[in-house]
XYZ file of C-alpha atoms in Angstrom:
528
model
C -0.031 0.279 0.647
C 1.345 3.796 -1.308
C 2.051 5.797 1.807
C 1.838 10.139 1.005
C 4.963 11.020 2.167
C 7.222 14.648 2.280
C 9.357 15.025 -0.527
C 12.313 16.456 2.814
C 11.587 12.561 4.849
C 11.932 10.836 2.422
C 15.239 12.730 1.255
C 16.111 12.233 4.526
C 15.763 9.094 5.023
C 17.067 7.533 1.796
C 20.677 10.874 1.909
C 24.314 8.921 1.669
C 26.131 9.660 4.846
C 27.356 12.473 4.722
C 29.797 16.016 6.208
C 26.531 16.449 8.121
C 25.707 14.120 9.452
C 29.187 13.617 11.103
C 29.103 17.030 11.987
C 25.828 16.480 14.223
C 27.192 13.264 15.709
C 30.065 15.285 16.765
C 28.132 17.698 18.402
C 24.949 16.030 20.410
C 27.612 13.667 21.140
C 30.196 15.890 22.986
C 27.122 17.019 25.048
C 27.182 12.974 25.601
C 30.729 12.964 26.445
C 30.474 15.841 29.134
C 27.300 14.074 30.419
C 29.340 11.159 31.291
C 32.107 13.004 32.015
C 30.145 14.932 34.894
C 28.121 11.828 36.019
C 30.799 9.725 36.828
C 34.435 12.093 37.867
C 32.228 12.438 41.734
C 32.858 8.092 42.375
C 36.730 9.570 41.878
C 36.987 11.398 44.278
C 34.893 11.369 46.932
C 37.242 8.956 49.217
C 39.270 11.734 48.845
C 36.339 14.523 50.200
C 35.595 11.441 52.424
C 39.523 11.810 53.872
C 39.677 16.116 53.279
C 36.082 16.536 55.647
C 35.803 13.148 57.756
C 38.588 13.075 59.249
C 38.338 11.391 63.257
C 41.949 11.773 65.067
C 42.697 8.995 65.940
C 40.879 6.848 64.111
C 42.474 3.386 62.353
C 41.076 4.363 59.067
C 41.545 7.687 56.947
C 37.813 9.321 57.455
C 35.315 8.480 54.777
C 31.889 10.138 53.775
C 29.000 8.915 56.069
C 26.341 6.673 54.441
C 23.792 10.059 54.101
C 26.872 12.086 53.149
C 28.144 9.320 50.421
C 24.598 8.536 49.149
C 23.984 12.303 48.438
C 27.284 13.078 46.643
C 26.986 9.953 44.751
C 22.431 10.662 44.443
C 21.120 13.910 43.684
C 23.472 13.930 39.931
C 20.964 11.388 39.152
C 17.364 12.820 40.664
C 18.634 15.875 38.911
C 19.085 14.169 35.513
C 15.406 12.117 36.041
C 14.092 16.373 36.377
C 15.849 16.953 33.547
C 14.590 14.040 31.449
C 11.302 14.795 32.341
C 10.971 18.585 32.277
C 13.472 18.815 28.742
C 11.798 15.967 27.064
C 8.441 17.708 27.453
C 9.226 21.147 26.386
C 11.618 19.417 23.038
C 8.716 18.639 21.825
C 6.425 21.761 22.831
C 9.278 24.236 21.700
C 11.057 22.566 19.147
C 14.537 21.121 19.561
C 16.383 23.626 18.655
C 15.369 26.333 21.064
C 16.120 24.642 24.043
C 19.733 22.947 22.967
C 21.705 25.570 24.478
C 20.519 25.326 27.779
C 20.914 22.174 28.871
C 25.052 23.251 27.808
C 25.281 26.702 29.788
C 23.373 24.671 32.698
C 26.460 22.370 32.208
C 28.518 24.184 32.069
C 27.875 26.473 35.258
C 27.165 23.922 37.534
C 30.244 22.070 37.167
C 32.423 25.223 37.162
C 30.515 25.938 40.667
C 30.260 22.416 41.978
C 34.244 22.670 42.001
C 34.171 25.869 43.784
C 31.199 23.758 46.560
C 32.415 26.889 49.551
C 31.252 27.031 53.608
C 33.167 26.948 56.987
C 32.416 23.072 57.622
C 31.866 19.841 56.293
C 28.519 20.033 55.972
C 28.240 23.436 53.434
C 30.221 22.463 51.425
C 28.725 18.723 50.861
C 25.434 21.119 51.267
C 26.376 23.571 48.503
C 28.709 20.677 46.218
C 24.352 18.681 46.473
C 23.010 21.537 45.370
C 24.964 22.728 42.049
C 24.975 18.727 41.081
C 21.543 18.439 41.422
C 21.935 21.861 38.682
C 24.176 19.942 37.016
C 22.667 16.730 36.443
C 19.237 18.409 34.594
C 20.943 19.335 32.616
C 22.391 16.503 31.654
C 19.245 15.225 32.222
C 18.141 17.632 29.028
C 20.922 16.255 26.185
C 19.024 12.072 26.452
C 16.366 13.377 24.609
C 17.703 16.065 23.172
C 19.741 14.706 21.515
C 19.171 11.537 20.804
C 15.576 12.585 18.775
C 18.058 15.510 17.158
C 20.529 12.844 15.641
C 16.938 11.004 14.791
C 15.843 13.140 12.964
C 18.443 13.469 11.025
C 20.212 10.593 10.102
C 19.148 8.130 7.073
C 17.123 4.498 7.339
C 19.909 2.867 6.836
C 22.008 4.278 9.664
C 20.277 5.865 11.977
C 21.015 3.361 14.391
C 24.616 3.637 14.364
C 24.636 7.203 14.255
C 22.232 7.300 17.321
C 24.836 4.766 18.852
C 27.828 6.762 18.098
C 25.880 9.807 19.838
C 25.218 7.626 23.128
C 29.412 5.905 22.686
C 30.616 9.312 22.986
C 30.262 8.665 27.009
C 31.896 5.751 27.454
C 35.539 8.661 26.546
C 33.906 10.725 29.135
C 34.370 7.589 31.576
C 38.130 7.451 29.835
C 38.455 10.721 30.437
C 37.798 11.426 33.899
C 39.769 8.601 34.578
C 42.423 10.601 32.370
C 41.877 14.202 34.409
C 41.928 12.709 37.809
C 44.997 10.287 37.030
C 47.384 13.860 36.334
C 46.480 16.162 38.126
C 46.711 13.585 41.764
C 49.704 12.610 39.922
C 50.628 16.307 39.658
C 49.904 17.668 42.730
C 51.395 13.807 44.376
C 54.463 15.373 42.525
C 54.670 19.048 44.519
C 53.342 17.538 47.890
C 54.675 14.021 48.581
C 52.746 11.824 52.097
C 53.116 9.112 53.910
C 50.694 6.901 53.423
C 48.057 7.164 56.382
C 49.360 4.994 58.576
C 52.657 5.482 58.702
C 51.403 9.688 58.871
C 47.722 10.437 59.645
C 47.428 13.466 59.172
C 50.086 14.342 56.437
C 48.420 11.220 54.509
C 46.274 14.129 53.083
C 48.141 17.371 52.238
C 46.054 20.769 52.626
C 46.425 21.059 48.541
C 44.332 17.784 47.436
C 41.461 19.560 48.553
C 42.347 22.038 45.087
C 42.669 17.932 43.677
C 38.521 17.434 43.535
C 37.223 20.738 42.922
C 39.748 20.950 39.966
C 38.543 17.140 38.102
C 35.168 19.359 38.829
C 35.720 22.053 36.870
C 37.320 20.154 34.616
C 33.705 18.673 32.857
C 32.496 22.668 31.661
C 35.357 22.899 29.412
C 33.589 20.062 26.366
C 30.128 21.825 27.388
C 31.493 25.475 26.676
C 33.217 24.728 23.134
C 30.101 23.304 21.628
C 27.397 25.717 22.988
C 28.256 28.263 19.614
C 27.753 24.683 17.280
C 24.655 23.898 18.573
C 23.501 27.399 18.626
C 23.692 26.530 14.736
C 22.194 23.714 14.554
C 18.451 24.323 12.237
C 15.518 22.707 13.802
C 14.977 19.238 12.868
C 12.893 18.576 9.396
C 10.419 16.467 11.290
C 9.704 18.792 14.144
C 9.196 21.307 11.886
C 7.037 19.889 9.141
C 5.126 16.522 11.278
C 4.712 19.047 14.368
C 5.799 23.255 13.762
C 3.773 21.995 10.647
C 6.166 24.501 8.603
C 6.502 22.610 5.330
C 8.147 25.961 3.737
C 10.603 26.010 6.769
C 11.717 22.319 6.614
C 12.844 21.870 3.582
C 14.438 25.135 3.428
C 16.753 24.007 6.598
C 17.836 19.839 4.540
C 18.221 21.698 1.301
C 20.609 23.843 2.890
C 22.178 20.414 4.529
C 21.282 17.877 1.770
C 22.967 20.681 -0.534
C 19.650 20.177 -3.034
C 16.941 21.323 -3.704
C 13.186 20.723 -2.259
C 9.769 21.415 -2.925
C 7.860 22.835 0.031
C 4.662 21.050 -0.247
C 2.236 22.461 2.625
C -0.164 20.262 1.265
C 0.986 17.757 2.377
C 1.722 19.321 5.821
C -1.925 19.917 6.477
C -3.478 16.516 5.206
C -1.129 15.325 7.870
C -2.372 16.744 10.083
C -5.615 16.218 9.555
C -5.520 12.357 10.052
C -6.051 10.682 12.979
C -2.907 9.377 13.461
C -1.540 11.928 13.991
C -3.836 14.441 17.220
C -3.989 11.908 19.384
C -2.556 12.150 22.657
C -0.047 10.574 25.089
C -2.481 10.286 27.613
C -5.339 8.587 25.400
C -6.570 5.534 24.290
C -5.213 5.389 20.550
C -1.509 6.185 22.231
C -2.610 3.010 24.848
C -3.422 0.932 21.897
C -0.341 1.961 19.557
C 2.353 2.862 21.891
C 1.314 1.156 25.142
C 3.694 -1.686 25.604
C 5.820 -0.602 23.290
C 6.484 2.413 26.535
C 6.545 -0.366 28.963
C 9.285 -2.244 27.681
C 11.202 0.906 26.759
C 10.959 2.955 30.282
C 11.241 -1.068 32.476
C 14.023 -2.730 30.268
C 16.031 1.466 30.848
C 15.224 0.882 34.262
C 16.780 -2.352 34.846
C 20.364 -1.673 32.869
C 21.048 1.192 35.095
C 20.256 -0.676 38.519
C 22.772 -2.695 37.266
C 25.076 -0.281 35.280
C 25.366 2.593 37.893
C 25.485 0.238 40.905
C 28.308 -1.240 39.151
C 29.990 2.006 37.475
C 29.844 3.911 41.326
C 30.990 2.114 43.051
C 33.188 -0.416 41.349
C 36.106 0.878 43.630
C 34.604 -0.089 46.577
C 33.992 -3.848 44.358
C 37.547 -3.823 44.384
C 38.414 -3.036 47.286
C 36.557 -5.437 48.558
C 38.327 -8.554 46.267
C 42.227 -6.642 47.019
C 42.302 -4.819 43.242
C 43.334 -1.729 45.459
C 45.494 -1.603 48.714
C 43.458 -0.555 51.891
C 42.998 2.608 52.078
C 45.038 3.300 55.281
C 48.625 2.179 53.015
C 48.042 5.150 50.951
C 48.204 9.246 50.968
C 44.801 10.632 50.150
C 46.406 11.132 46.435
C 47.581 7.984 46.111
C 44.733 6.723 46.328
C 42.696 8.814 44.173
C 44.873 7.510 41.388
C 45.042 4.771 42.335
C 40.768 4.533 42.734
C 41.790 6.652 38.682
C 43.697 4.250 36.819
C 41.443 1.115 38.158
C 38.156 3.022 36.532
C 40.379 3.809 33.534
C 41.579 0.155 32.395
C 37.753 -1.385 32.945
C 37.519 1.966 30.240
C 39.788 0.642 27.566
C 39.288 -2.609 27.744
C 35.230 -2.792 28.737
C 33.597 0.163 28.435
C 34.164 1.753 25.429
C 34.894 -1.160 22.760
C 30.990 -2.081 23.733
C 29.444 1.192 22.276
C 31.644 0.694 19.123
C 30.162 -2.637 18.458
C 27.057 -1.602 19.452
C 27.089 1.322 16.718
C 29.303 -1.034 14.391
C 26.573 -3.589 14.002
C 23.052 -1.974 15.256
C 22.405 -1.745 12.119
C 22.954 -5.971 10.637
C 21.941 -7.778 13.730
C 18.821 -4.657 14.816
C 18.482 -3.319 17.724
C 16.650 -6.314 19.747
C 18.678 -8.930 19.390
C 21.356 -6.917 21.100
C 19.881 -5.975 23.436
C 18.590 -9.534 24.460
C 21.692 -10.702 24.318
C 23.417 -7.858 26.418
C 20.664 -9.145 28.756
C 21.945 -12.615 28.696
C 25.301 -11.747 28.548
C 25.257 -9.855 31.888
C 23.466 -12.424 33.152
C 26.337 -15.353 32.410
C 28.837 -12.625 33.776
C 27.700 -11.618 36.902
C 26.588 -14.938 38.293
C 30.523 -15.440 36.409
C 31.583 -13.034 39.384
C 29.663 -13.615 41.790
C 28.613 -17.527 43.052
C 33.028 -18.637 42.514
C 33.518 -14.472 44.501
C 34.915 -16.304 47.438
C 37.016 -18.210 45.239
C 37.971 -14.259 43.105
C 37.586 -12.877 46.233
C 41.193 -14.325 47.771
C 43.220 -16.251 44.971
C 42.275 -13.784 41.891
C 41.195 -10.688 41.694
C 43.400 -9.594 38.859
C 40.623 -12.702 36.772
C 37.489 -10.689 38.825
C 38.676 -7.711 37.106
C 38.056 -9.948 33.538
C 34.814 -10.750 34.577
C 33.953 -7.834 35.550
C 35.537 -6.080 32.334
C 32.475 -8.339 30.144
C 30.027 -6.891 32.270
C 30.692 -3.911 31.105
C 31.393 -4.560 27.915
C 28.357 -7.078 27.374
C 26.368 -3.743 28.726
C 27.945 -1.149 25.810
C 27.377 -4.224 23.673
C 24.153 -5.052 24.597
C 21.495 -2.541 26.753
C 22.544 0.427 27.880
C 22.903 1.266 24.305
C 20.037 0.298 22.768
C 18.028 1.539 25.700
C 19.315 5.371 24.313
C 18.737 4.497 20.822
C 15.509 2.984 20.382
C 12.439 5.178 22.131
C 13.584 7.615 19.302
C 12.519 6.167 16.691
C 9.991 4.624 17.814
C 7.137 7.069 18.753
C 5.611 9.782 17.204
C 7.985 12.901 16.376
C 5.062 15.031 18.057
C 5.875 12.856 21.670
C 8.697 11.507 20.469
C 11.222 13.523 22.302
C 8.679 13.547 25.451
C 8.711 9.681 25.433
C 12.055 9.021 24.846
C 12.184 11.322 28.450
C 10.026 9.583 29.961
C 11.799 5.629 29.263
C 15.215 7.599 30.000
C 13.452 8.985 33.457
C 13.338 5.303 34.241
C 16.752 4.317 34.264
C 17.683 6.637 36.092
C 14.853 6.066 38.691
C 17.002 2.745 38.609
C 20.760 4.503 38.670
C 19.215 6.271 42.031
C 17.849 2.547 43.042
C 21.709 1.537 42.447
C 23.247 4.238 43.879
C 21.274 4.579 47.341
C 20.183 0.517 47.046
C 23.565 -1.022 46.016
C 25.583 1.144 48.555
C 23.253 -0.288 52.006
C 23.204 -3.633 50.400
C 27.119 -4.882 50.197
C 27.998 -4.278 52.831
C 28.712 -7.159 55.119
C 25.697 -8.978 57.240
C 27.912 -8.887 60.506
C 28.030 -5.830 62.240
C 31.748 -5.524 62.943
C 32.653 -6.055 59.836
C 30.599 -2.229 58.042
C 31.418 0.533 57.668
C 31.222 3.115 59.894
C 27.938 4.438 59.975
C 26.141 1.939 58.115
C 23.798 -1.267 59.095
C 24.785 -4.738 57.670
C 23.468 -5.235 54.328
C 23.708 -8.293 52.695
C 27.228 -8.279 51.173
C 29.156 -7.629 47.903
C 28.559 -11.604 47.130
C 24.924 -11.205 47.012
C 24.188 -8.191 45.623
C 25.909 -8.891 43.312
C 23.541 -11.702 43.045
C 20.033 -9.201 42.661
C 22.444 -7.127 39.818
C 21.795 -10.638 37.896
C 18.623 -11.543 38.267
C 17.784 -7.315 37.159
C 19.714 -7.831 34.268
C 17.419 -11.006 33.346
C 14.388 -8.688 34.343
C 15.705 -6.308 31.539
C 15.801 -9.639 29.326
C 12.358 -10.728 29.878
C 11.029 -7.722 29.487
C 13.521 -6.723 25.812
C 10.500 -9.379 24.805
C 8.199 -6.394 24.512
C 10.077 -3.602 22.720
C 10.057 -3.791 18.480
C 13.083 -2.961 16.214
C 12.866 -0.391 13.783
C 16.064 -1.376 11.951
C 15.651 -0.447 8.491
C 12.279 1.168 8.759
C 11.588 4.821 8.288
C 10.861 6.821 11.171
C 6.688 7.177 10.602
C 6.813 3.951 9.245
C 7.160 2.242 12.845
C 4.997 4.814 13.916
C 2.565 4.921 12.175
C 2.901 8.998 11.689
C 2.060 8.599 7.799
C -1.479 7.026 6.622
C -1.973 4.484 3.976
C -3.371 7.077 0.817
C -4.447 5.173 -2.216
C -3.136 7.113 -5.873
C -0.295 8.130 -4.328
C 2.653 9.761 -6.544
C 5.222 9.994 -3.251
C 5.815 6.149 -1.557
C 7.980 6.721 0.985
C 11.831 5.037 0.337
């Protein structure tokens, strides 16, 4: 059956890969580079902040963040991200993707700098201001998720759309790597300038006063890539799909896309008006028609993103604690404060290089050949298998082979990124109507961040030993690292099951996936 289609949208679907595609990937991708740097660099400095502000004279162990403070510092940015995803997802459909795209970067730049300048005369004051600015940093980061995904999906052609969206998200891996590298450089430079003995030798001198600059510099560096990208974001035209199908300005859509595609296009206002009158292009988010058409799809995208983020953020934010538990990182008291920061950053960098980054780019390479569904299903299955592989023989790994544990652990990161961590970002940008696409992506992403919050707060407490005497100061007994890893394996398996609710958009146009273009007999224009 022929489908009435706008020439500009057919041209986008059939367009060969061009310079503007790569420009869009870099512009949107640098936002995600910044997002991941800002979200994950905090895990590199929490130990240092604990040493500086929560030192207890006479203690046999260095100062550490109290449970509520540790949870707040790690989790507050995720709360801001959740709110930003919902707000900017909604506003992106109401006002347009480009109009609010720069606002998210401004928020990230200002909040990253302000986080590093967190002030106060007491530990409570510094942590309170840090949490305040980290919330707004997360709010800006949250806006980047639905806007970047939607913009990239609406710019891309249908043959390579999955790879383009995944490439934007893959910049997250380089952001995590950059966080580790920056921390290594800064910690090493301060170590060389201000050498210190281990805590067990010199409890007070092991944390030099200048260490307070280290965590602040690491946090503020996150403002640089966001600031560099702002000008180019403002130069991007609005997507043709939003302009034509939502704003209903056929002339502007044709003009904008003729500029980037270097072809002449007709405005076709009569087709735009005809499409706007179709029932398939008028139902709202809270309508029975949306529930019938996309209810299960939205359940699939929200639930799978929720489950993957429980596992992914638990592993990412607290990998330093897991590595310490299995003996891959030395005990904190055997190191100075700056040495510990260096060792944590080195561990994160190794995991990023060996597992995280390769996984992202495997998805980019294969998503348009294997399909989103197959990659997501395989990823959840392999994550479950590897998580069980490190949790069942946990005592063996801990007592005799910590390096083997780290290798297995790296594979869980590889298959999360060559799997659901990437595909859950891609799919919501492809299967919902243009007028609801950013909103539905924001809802899906927000459910993911709800999972991240569960992981950030839950794993922190759950991983504590069931034996009170072995718990960190201020923590109640938990279920232990081994049982916490079992829980993560269970969430991965639930993600595997809920993946069956998600459709695969491989090789299909956006309008074909969401039914925005209704069949019309006698149409002389067909979609590619």
